[in-house]
mmCIF file of C-alpha atoms in Angstrom:
data_model
loop_
_atom_site.group_PDB
_atom_site.id
_atom_site.type_symbol
_atom_site.label_atom_id
_atom_site.label_comp_id
_atom_site.label_asym_id
_atom_site.label_seq_id
_atom_site.Cartn_x
_atom_site.Cartn_y
_atom_site.Cartn_z
ATOM 1 C CA MET A 1 0.000 0.000 0.000
ATOM 2 C CA SER A 2 1.221 3.482 -0.819
ATOM 3 C CA LYS A 3 0.844 6.974 0.532
ATOM 4 C CA PHE A 4 -0.293 9.730 -1.818
ATOM 5 C CA ILE A 5 -0.373 13.476 -1.526
ATOM 6 C CA ILE A 6 -2.922 15.126 -3.784
ATOM 7 C CA GLN A 7 -2.551 18.701 -4.916
ATOM 8 C CA VAL A 8 -5.621 20.474 -6.299
ATOM 9 C CA ASN A 9 -4.850 23.547 -8.402
ATOM 10 C CA SER A 10 -8.133 24.232 -10.180
ATOM 11 C CA ALA A 11 -11.422 25.850 -9.258
ATOM 12 C CA PRO A 12 -14.286 23.518 -8.303
ATOM 13 C CA TYR A 13 -16.761 24.998 -10.762
ATOM 14 C CA GLY A 14 -15.980 25.654 -14.421
ATOM 15 C CA ASN A 15 -13.071 23.218 -14.477
ATOM 16 C CA GLY A 16 -13.244 19.435 -14.303
ATOM 17 C CA ALA A 17 -9.855 18.849 -12.693
ATOM 18 C CA SER A 18 -11.035 19.193 -9.075
ATOM 19 C CA PHE A 19 -13.704 16.550 -9.663
ATOM 20 C CA ASN A 20 -11.023 14.296 -11.186
ATOM 21 C CA ALA A 21 -8.896 14.892 -8.077
ATOM 22 C CA TYR A 22 -11.801 13.938 -5.821
ATOM 23 C CA GLN A 23 -12.484 10.752 -7.824
ATOM 24 C CA PHE A 24 -8.808 9.819 -7.737
ATOM 25 C CA ALA A 25 -8.648 10.377 -3.968
ATOM 26 C CA LYS A 26 -11.771 8.304 -3.399
ATOM 27 C CA ALA A 27 -10.488 5.453 -5.573
ATOM 28 C CA ALA A 28 -7.067 5.485 -3.884
ATOM 29 C CA LEU A 29 -8.632 5.278 -0.427
ATOM 30 C CA ALA A 30 -11.095 2.591 -1.537
ATOM 31 C CA SER A 31 -8.126 0.563 -2.831
ATOM 32 C CA GLY A 32 -6.565 0.662 0.639
ATOM 33 C CA HIS A 33 -3.954 3.341 -0.001
ATOM 34 C CA THR A 34 -3.525 6.313 2.298
ATOM 35 C CA ILE A 35 -3.499 10.024 1.534
ATOM 36 C CA ASP A 36 -1.219 12.262 3.581
ATOM 37 C CA LYS A 37 -3.376 15.250 2.737
ATOM 38 C CA VAL A 38 -5.264 16.972 -0.012
ATOM 39 C CA PHE A 39 -3.508 20.304 -0.507
ATOM 40 C CA PHE A 40 -5.366 23.130 -2.225
ATOM 41 C CA TYR A 41 -3.120 25.569 -4.097
ATOM 42 C CA GLN A 42 -3.651 28.175 -6.844
ATOM 43 C CA ASP A 43 -7.356 28.284 -7.852
ATOM 44 C CA GLY A 44 -7.828 24.997 -5.974
ATOM 45 C CA VAL A 45 -8.383 26.978 -2.758
ATOM 46 C CA LEU A 46 -11.804 27.928 -4.162
ATOM 47 C CA ASN A 47 -12.889 24.348 -3.413
ATOM 48 C CA THR A 48 -12.920 25.287 0.270
ATOM 49 C CA ASN A 49 -15.212 28.317 0.064
ATOM 50 C CA HIS A 50 -18.098 27.395 2.353
ATOM 51 C CA LEU A 51 -20.357 29.792 0.478
ATOM 52 C CA ASN A 52 -20.137 27.775 -2.743
ATOM 53 C CA SER A 53 -23.818 27.031 -3.308
ATOM 54 C CA PRO A 54 -24.507 24.706 -6.220
ATOM 55 C CA ALA A 55 -28.171 24.098 -7.086
ATOM 56 C CA SER A 56 -29.763 21.253 -5.124
ATOM 57 C CA ASP A 57 -29.680 18.857 -8.088
ATOM 58 C CA GLU A 58 -25.993 19.488 -8.838
ATOM 59 C CA PHE A 59 -22.933 17.710 -7.491
ATOM 60 C CA ASP A 60 -21.614 19.499 -4.414
ATOM 61 C CA LEU A 61 -17.853 19.039 -4.560
ATOM 62 C CA LYS A 62 -17.171 20.914 -1.323
ATOM 63 C CA GLN A 63 -19.573 18.582 0.485
ATOM 64 C CA ALA A 64 -17.918 15.587 -1.212
ATOM 65 C CA TRP A 65 -14.510 16.638 0.168
ATOM 66 C CA ILE A 66 -16.049 17.038 3.624
ATOM 67 C CA GLU A 67 -17.571 13.552 3.444
ATOM 68 C CA LEU A 68 -14.241 12.110 2.335
ATOM 69 C CA HIS A 69 -12.690 13.725 5.402
ATOM 70 C CA GLN A 70 -15.431 12.318 7.644
ATOM 71 C CA GLN A 71 -15.006 8.822 6.247
ATOM 72 C CA TYR A 72 -11.210 8.620 6.118
ATOM 73 C CA ASN A 73 -10.059 11.501 8.325
ATOM 74 C CA ILE A 74 -7.781 12.918 5.622
ATOM 75 C CA ALA A 75 -6.489 16.455 6.087
ATOM 76 C CA LEU A 76 -7.879 19.084 3.709
ATOM 77 C CA VAL A 77 -5.331 21.910 3.758
ATOM 78 C CA ASN A 78 -5.355 25.260 1.978
ATOM 79 C CA CYS A 79 -2.351 27.337 1.052
ATOM 80 C CA VAL A 80 -3.186 30.381 3.159
ATOM 81 C CA SER A 81 -1.562 32.975 0.907
ATOM 82 C CA ALA A 82 -3.217 31.595 -2.242
ATOM 83 C CA ALA A 83 -6.526 31.541 -0.337
ATOM 84 C CA LEU A 84 -6.277 35.112 0.966
ATOM 85 C CA ARG A 85 -5.611 36.448 -2.532
ATOM 86 C CA ARG A 86 -8.761 34.681 -3.763
ATOM 87 C CA GLY A 87 -11.038 35.836 -0.967
ATOM 88 C CA VAL A 88 -11.063 32.599 1.024
ATOM 89 C CA LEU A 89 -10.595 33.354 4.732
ATOM 90 C CA SER A 90 -11.122 31.464 7.954
ATOM 91 C CA GLU A 91 -12.141 33.204 11.159
ATOM 92 C CA VAL A 92 -8.452 33.649 12.020
ATOM 93 C CA GLU A 93 -7.549 35.497 8.803
ATOM 94 C CA ALA A 94 -10.747 37.525 9.030
ATOM 95 C CA GLY A 95 -9.652 38.701 12.481
ATOM 96 C CA GLU A 96 -6.110 39.438 11.333
ATOM 97 C CA ASN A 97 -7.356 41.420 8.359
ATOM 98 C CA GLN A 98 -10.138 43.155 10.286
ATOM 99 C CA VAL A 99 -12.918 41.967 8.031
ATOM 100 C CA GLN A 100 -16.369 41.049 9.325
ATOM 101 C CA HIS A 101 -16.881 37.798 7.444
ATOM 102 C CA TRP A 102 -15.171 34.541 6.684
ATOM 103 C CA ASN A 103 -16.053 31.692 4.380
ATOM 104 C CA MET A 104 -13.786 28.786 5.257
ATOM 105 C CA GLN A 105 -14.273 26.498 8.193
ATOM 106 C CA PRO A 106 -13.330 23.030 9.430
ATOM 107 C CA PRO A 107 -12.738 20.383 8.308
ATOM 108 C CA PHE A 108 -10.817 22.536 5.807
ATOM 109 C CA THR A 109 -7.790 24.142 7.413
ATOM 110 C CA MET A 110 -5.282 26.834 6.514
ATOM 111 C CA GLY A 111 -1.638 25.925 6.224
ATOM 112 C CA GLY A 112 1.487 27.104 4.501
ATOM 113 C CA LEU A 113 3.271 25.796 1.451
ATOM 114 C CA GLY A 114 5.589 24.138 3.962
ATOM 115 C CA GLU A 115 2.829 21.629 4.612
ATOM 116 C CA LEU A 116 2.808 20.755 0.930
ATOM 117 C CA VAL A 117 6.580 20.309 0.953
ATOM 118 C CA SER A 118 6.601 18.183 4.105
ATOM 119 C CA GLY A 119 3.689 16.154 2.696
ATOM 120 C CA ILE A 120 5.618 15.489 -0.519
ATOM 121 C CA GLU A 121 8.608 14.449 1.566
ATOM 122 C CA LYS A 122 6.520 11.958 3.562
ATOM 123 C CA SER A 123 4.524 10.548 0.648
ATOM 124 C CA ASP A 124 5.370 7.970 -1.973
ATOM 125 C CA LYS A 125 3.737 9.901 -4.748
ATOM 126 C CA LEU A 126 2.469 13.369 -5.546
ATOM 127 C CA ILE A 127 -0.461 13.714 -7.937
ATOM 128 C CA CYS A 128 -1.438 17.213 -9.115
ATOM 129 C CA PHE A 129 -4.799 18.063 -10.631
ATOM 130 C CA MET B 1 14.985 15.527 1.277
ATOM 131 C CA LYS B 2 13.494 15.111 -2.164
ATOM 132 C CA LYS B 3 14.571 16.323 -5.566
ATOM 133 C CA LEU B 4 11.804 18.604 -6.825
ATOM 134 C CA CYS B 5 11.745 19.983 -10.347
ATOM 135 C CA ILE B 6 9.488 22.973 -10.993
ATOM 136 C CA VAL B 7 8.537 23.483 -14.640
ATOM 137 C CA PHE B 8 7.391 26.879 -15.866
ATOM 138 C CA LYS B 9 5.377 26.401 -19.054
ATOM 139 C CA GLN B 10 3.198 29.499 -18.915
ATOM 140 C CA ALA B 11 4.088 33.117 -19.544
ATOM 141 C CA PRO B 12 4.550 35.431 -16.553
ATOM 142 C CA HIS B 13 2.035 38.089 -15.425
ATOM 143 C CA GLY B 14 -1.010 37.103 -17.550
ATOM 144 C CA THR B 15 -1.830 34.458 -14.947
ATOM 145 C CA ALA B 16 -0.565 33.696 -11.444
ATOM 146 C CA HIS B 17 0.915 30.315 -12.434
ATOM 147 C CA GLY B 18 4.500 31.522 -12.733
ATOM 148 C CA ARG B 19 4.427 33.498 -9.540
ATOM 149 C CA GLU B 20 2.884 30.658 -7.551
ATOM 150 C CA GLY B 21 5.379 28.263 -9.111
ATOM 151 C CA LEU B 22 8.313 30.406 -8.036
ATOM 152 C CA ASP B 23 6.814 30.838 -4.544
ATOM 153 C CA PHE B 24 6.642 27.075 -4.252
ATOM 154 C CA ALA B 25 10.187 26.621 -5.598
ATOM 155 C CA LEU B 26 11.707 29.063 -3.072
ATOM 156 C CA LEU B 27 9.683 27.686 -0.194
ATOM 157 C CA SER B 28 10.731 24.119 -1.041
ATOM 158 C CA ALA B 29 14.359 25.161 -1.207
ATOM 159 C CA SER B 30 14.077 26.848 2.201
ATOM 160 C CA PHE B 31 12.703 23.534 3.489
ATOM 161 C CA GLU B 32 15.967 21.876 2.420
ATOM 162 C CA GLN B 33 14.651 20.169 -0.708
ATOM 163 C CA GLU B 34 16.900 19.910 -3.755
ATOM 164 C CA VAL B 35 15.078 22.215 -6.165
ATOM 165 C CA SER B 36 15.648 22.657 -9.893
ATOM 166 C CA LEU B 37 13.817 24.844 -12.400
ATOM 167 C CA VAL B 38 12.926 24.183 -16.044
ATOM 168 C CA PHE B 39 11.627 26.909 -18.349
ATOM 169 C CA THR B 40 9.853 25.817 -21.513
ATOM 170 C CA GLY B 41 7.463 27.317 -24.065
ATOM 171 C CA GLU B 42 6.156 30.742 -23.059
ATOM 172 C CA GLY B 43 7.460 30.051 -19.572
ATOM 173 C CA LEU B 44 10.819 31.041 -20.987
ATOM 174 C CA LEU B 45 9.635 34.659 -21.115
ATOM 175 C CA THR B 46 9.798 34.705 -17.307
ATOM 176 C CA LEU B 47 13.547 35.071 -17.710
ATOM 177 C CA LEU B 48 13.595 38.160 -19.936
ATOM 178 C CA LYS B 49 15.366 41.281 -18.731
ATOM 179 C CA GLU B 50 13.824 44.734 -18.305
ATOM 180 C CA GLN B 51 10.326 43.644 -17.286
ATOM 181 C CA ASP B 52 7.974 46.084 -15.555
ATOM 182 C CA PRO B 53 5.097 43.958 -14.200
ATOM 183 C CA GLU B 54 3.999 46.576 -11.659
ATOM 184 C CA SER B 55 2.864 48.786 -14.530
ATOM 185 C CA ILE B 56 0.143 46.201 -15.275
ATOM 186 C CA GLY B 57 -0.852 45.664 -11.651
ATOM 187 C CA CYS B 58 1.309 42.597 -11.031
ATOM 188 C CA LYS B 59 3.873 42.009 -8.341
ATOM 189 C CA ASP B 60 7.466 42.083 -9.518
ATOM 190 C CA TYR B 61 8.210 38.506 -8.519
ATOM 191 C CA ILE B 62 10.692 38.274 -11.383
ATOM 192 C CA SER B 63 13.350 40.174 -9.454
ATOM 193 C CA THR B 64 13.332 37.328 -6.912
ATOM 194 C CA LEU B 65 15.035 35.186 -9.564
ATOM 195 C CA GLY B 66 18.235 37.046 -8.723
ATOM 196 C CA ALA B 67 18.171 35.385 -5.296
ATOM 197 C CA LEU B 68 18.083 31.776 -6.517
ATOM 198 C CA GLY B 69 21.693 31.324 -5.429
ATOM 199 C CA LEU B 70 20.806 32.307 -1.852
ATOM 200 C CA TYR B 71 18.284 29.477 -1.866
ATOM 201 C CA ASP B 72 20.848 27.027 -3.279
ATOM 202 C CA ILE B 73 18.838 26.613 -6.470
ATOM 203 C CA ASP B 74 21.699 26.032 -8.882
ATOM 204 C CA THR B 75 20.081 23.952 -11.599
ATOM 205 C CA VAL B 76 18.140 26.081 -14.071
ATOM 206 C CA LEU B 77 17.408 24.551 -17.471
ATOM 207 C CA VAL B 78 15.854 26.305 -20.450
ATOM 208 C CA CYS B 79 14.457 24.449 -23.418
ATOM 209 C CA GLN B 80 16.631 24.872 -26.489
ATOM 210 C CA GLU B 81 13.714 24.294 -28.849
ATOM 211 C CA SER B 82 11.697 27.034 -27.121
ATOM 212 C CA MET B 83 14.680 29.406 -27.339
ATOM 213 C CA HIS B 84 14.642 28.900 -31.104
ATOM 214 C CA GLU B 85 10.874 29.229 -31.359
ATOM 215 C CA PHE B 86 10.902 32.562 -29.530
ATOM 216 C CA ASN B 87 14.076 33.698 -31.242
ATOM 217 C CA LEU B 88 15.938 34.266 -27.975
ATOM 218 C CA GLN B 89 19.634 34.138 -27.175
ATOM 219 C CA GLN B 90 21.228 33.306 -23.878
ATOM 220 C CA ASN B 91 22.191 36.958 -23.320
ATOM 221 C CA ASP B 92 18.493 37.884 -23.441
ATOM 222 C CA LEU B 93 18.049 36.028 -20.142
ATOM 223 C CA ARG B 94 18.472 37.682 -16.748
ATOM 224 C CA ILE B 95 20.040 34.700 -14.988
ATOM 225 C CA PRO B 96 22.559 32.094 -16.069
ATOM 226 C CA ALA B 97 20.720 29.037 -17.342
ATOM 227 C CA LEU B 98 21.707 25.859 -19.075
ATOM 228 C CA VAL B 99 20.254 25.716 -22.583
ATOM 229 C CA SER B 100 19.156 22.088 -22.803
ATOM 230 C CA SER B 101 17.866 19.757 -25.468
ATOM 231 C CA ALA B 102 14.557 17.940 -25.032
ATOM 232 C CA GLU B 103 16.513 14.766 -24.315
ATOM 233 C CA GLU B 104 18.547 16.499 -21.586
ATOM 234 C CA ILE B 105 15.370 17.818 -19.971
ATOM 235 C CA ALA B 106 13.731 14.369 -20.196
ATOM 236 C CA ALA B 107 16.823 12.888 -18.520
ATOM 237 C CA HIS B 108 16.537 15.523 -15.777
ATOM 238 C CA PHE B 109 12.883 14.513 -15.196
ATOM 239 C CA ASP B 110 14.047 10.917 -14.789
ATOM 240 C CA HIS B 111 16.626 12.016 -12.240
ATOM 241 C CA VAL B 112 14.323 13.933 -9.841
ATOM 242 C CA ASP B 113 11.671 12.622 -7.425
ATOM 243 C CA GLU B 114 8.756 14.845 -8.424
ATOM 244 C CA VAL B 115 8.016 17.241 -11.279
ATOM 245 C CA MET B 116 5.464 20.028 -10.795
ATOM 246 C CA VAL B 117 4.264 22.070 -13.743
ATOM 247 C CA PHE B 118 3.070 25.665 -13.427
ATOM 248 C CA MET C 1 9.026 5.548 -16.441
ATOM 249 C CA ILE C 2 6.737 8.579 -16.220
ATOM 250 C CA LEU C 3 2.970 8.860 -16.430
ATOM 251 C CA HIS C 4 2.134 12.124 -18.190
ATOM 252 C CA LEU C 5 -1.305 13.422 -17.258
ATOM 253 C CA ILE C 6 -3.007 15.738 -19.754
ATOM 254 C CA LYS C 7 -6.196 17.410 -18.518
ATOM 255 C CA ASP C 8 -6.817 20.149 -21.069
ATOM 256 C CA THR C 9 -7.504 20.060 -24.770
ATOM 257 C CA PRO C 10 -4.638 21.236 -26.985
ATOM 258 C CA ALA C 11 -7.112 23.766 -28.382
ATOM 259 C CA ASN C 12 -6.757 25.676 -25.085
ATOM 260 C CA SER C 13 -3.509 24.532 -23.559
ATOM 261 C CA SER C 14 0.097 23.859 -24.400
ATOM 262 C CA ALA C 15 0.027 20.822 -22.085
ATOM 263 C CA LEU C 16 -0.017 18.054 -24.692
ATOM 264 C CA ASN C 17 2.515 19.640 -27.029
ATOM 265 C CA THR C 18 4.907 20.414 -24.195
ATOM 266 C CA CYS C 19 4.550 16.897 -22.844
ATOM 267 C CA LEU C 20 5.255 15.353 -26.251
ATOM 268 C CA ARG C 21 8.537 17.223 -26.389
ATOM 269 C CA TYR C 22 9.831 15.314 -23.357
ATOM 270 C CA ALA C 23 7.833 12.076 -23.116
ATOM 271 C CA ARG C 24 9.711 8.889 -23.953
ATOM 272 C CA LYS C 25 7.959 6.613 -26.397
ATOM 273 C CA GLN C 26 9.400 3.387 -25.043
ATOM 274 C CA THR C 27 8.977 3.786 -21.298
ATOM 275 C CA ASP C 28 6.459 6.547 -20.527
ATOM 276 C CA CYS C 29 2.708 6.654 -20.962
ATOM 277 C CA ILE C 30 0.224 9.464 -21.515
ATOM 278 C CA LEU C 31 -3.154 9.537 -19.780
ATOM 279 C CA LEU C 32 -5.724 11.967 -21.113
ATOM 280 C CA SER C 33 -8.575 13.104 -18.882
ATOM 281 C CA GLY C 34 -11.201 15.846 -18.913
ATOM 282 C CA ASN C 35 -11.504 17.769 -22.165
ATOM 283 C CA ALA C 36 -8.110 16.449 -23.245
ATOM 284 C CA VAL C 37 -9.855 13.297 -24.461
ATOM 285 C CA ASN C 38 -11.595 15.279 -27.223
ATOM 286 C CA CYS C 39 -8.413 15.739 -29.230
ATOM 287 C CA LEU C 40 -8.258 11.997 -29.910
ATOM 288 C CA LEU C 41 -11.025 12.477 -32.478
ATOM 289 C CA GLN C 42 -8.504 14.338 -34.615
ATOM 290 C CA ALA C 43 -6.522 12.158 -37.008
ATOM 291 C CA GLU C 44 -3.572 14.534 -36.852
ATOM 292 C CA VAL C 45 -3.326 14.211 -33.059
ATOM 293 C CA LEU C 46 -3.696 10.430 -33.217
ATOM 294 C CA ALA C 47 -0.836 10.303 -35.707
ATOM 295 C CA HIS C 48 1.368 12.283 -33.308
ATOM 296 C CA LEU C 49 0.511 9.899 -30.494
ATOM 297 C CA ALA C 50 0.844 6.717 -32.548
ATOM 298 C CA ASP C 51 4.104 5.565 -30.950
ATOM 299 C CA TYR C 52 3.139 6.337 -27.350
ATOM 300 C CA LYS C 53 1.300 4.182 -24.844
ATOM 301 C CA ILE C 54 -1.979 6.091 -24.442
ATOM 302 C CA TYR C 55 -4.746 5.753 -21.861
ATOM 303 C CA VAL C 56 -7.958 7.728 -21.486
ATOM 304 C CA SER C 57 -10.185 8.269 -18.487
ATOM 305 C CA GLN C 58 -13.193 6.029 -19.044
ATOM 306 C CA GLU C 59 -15.574 8.337 -17.146
ATOM 307 C CA ASP C 60 -14.471 11.403 -19.097
ATOM 308 C CA VAL C 61 -14.845 9.602 -22.432
ATOM 309 C CA ALA C 62 -18.276 8.180 -21.614
ATOM 310 C CA ALA C 63 -19.517 11.503 -20.208
ATOM 311 C CA ARG C 64 -18.774 13.156 -23.542
ATOM 312 C CA GLY C 65 -20.404 10.494 -25.722
ATOM 313 C CA LEU C 66 -17.034 9.500 -27.154
ATOM 314 C CA THR C 67 -16.881 5.829 -26.168
ATOM 315 C CA ARG C 68 -17.754 4.494 -29.613
ATOM 316 C CA PHE C 69 -15.243 6.818 -31.297
ATOM 317 C CA LEU C 70 -12.315 5.876 -29.070
ATOM 318 C CA LYS C 71 -12.638 2.082 -28.976
ATOM 319 C CA GLN C 72 -9.043 1.610 -30.086
ATOM 320 C CA ILE C 73 -7.691 3.449 -27.013
ATOM 321 C CA GLU C 74 -7.265 1.769 -23.657
ATOM 322 C CA GLN C 75 -9.743 3.177 -21.140
ATOM 323 C CA VAL C 76 -9.082 3.252 -17.393
ATOM 324 C CA ASN C 77 -11.421 3.858 -14.481
ATOM 325 C CA TYR C 78 -10.199 5.667 -11.377
ATOM 326 C CA SER C 79 -8.960 2.612 -9.508
ATOM 327 C CA GLU C 80 -6.977 1.608 -12.614
ATOM 328 C CA PHE C 81 -5.679 5.191 -12.776
ATOM 329 C CA VAL C 82 -4.494 4.844 -9.159
ATOM 330 C CA ALA C 83 -2.759 1.560 -10.006
ATOM 331 C CA LEU C 84 -1.145 3.085 -13.117
ATOM 332 C CA SER C 85 0.157 6.037 -11.111
ATOM 333 C CA LEU C 86 1.964 3.573 -8.856
ATOM 334 C CA LYS C 87 3.308 1.490 -11.722
ATOM 335 C CA TYR C 88 5.194 4.527 -13.038
ATOM 336 C CA ASP C 89 7.984 6.255 -11.114
ATOM 337 C CA LYS C 90 6.238 9.597 -11.132
ATOM 338 C CA VAL C 91 3.262 11.449 -12.500
ATOM 339 C CA ILE C 92 3.724 14.734 -14.312
ATOM 340 C CA SER C 93 0.512 16.693 -14.575
ATOM 341 C CA TRP C 94 0.914 19.068 -17.487
#
């Protein structure tokens, strides 16, 4: 069995790559492999915007990531600087930047690029989407 | 420690790919990874001299390239074929880089642990 | 031994052409997913890819109504994609 780290670089809506990443992650876990973390970088951080509100009959990718976390306890980590630039903030960044609102919450977390690097170091294989 | 190769295939400034690629490269190097850079296609234009990205509302991340040595990033390859396509010479580039054939770049990909494309 | 992952159609992205510059015909493979699968309808692209080991994402092909057009290309589901990614030394996502 192997350990993957999955990097998601694309927006959840308007680009199919995030869905591909989710399907890959699900299949890897179902096959008995482990995932160190799913790391959201570049436009991938938009996956973690809690305000994403697809219509009720559409696939909710954010919810799918959350369910994957609930089932397998995999970490879902944002690059904080990529997130801030794209308007994705947790309560902590909202406080630091003196804004009234935030749109990212657990199980998604904020981290630095260092977490991507250390994840790559610990994993057998990096897959970017 | 892993050998990480960061490939720049997209032009600077029009998108954030190049900037976020360089951010990742420098961060990885500061985390003691062995980092190398490959510039191919329009990504090659990242290396041109006399850029003024701030005039179009972009951060001047290009000047950071001058600090690659401080981060121990010594391996910088540029694609020979792309140099020809864009009609560029080595003295058009702002940092010393090894002009490499496709085969040399493919061999470099074989040599490293992970390749990330921006 | 590299798996090259192509997610975007060459109509919009330099991914495939850049990959073909460096991919090794004997040892590497190319997996097309998302809209990248569309380019396999084009004879010119198929000719370029003739000497490479090519896979396509079964779900992405079926979703686009392309299954009957791409019968000659090996299709993989996600668990086969996972297995392929481990068979190769690394995955380069262009």
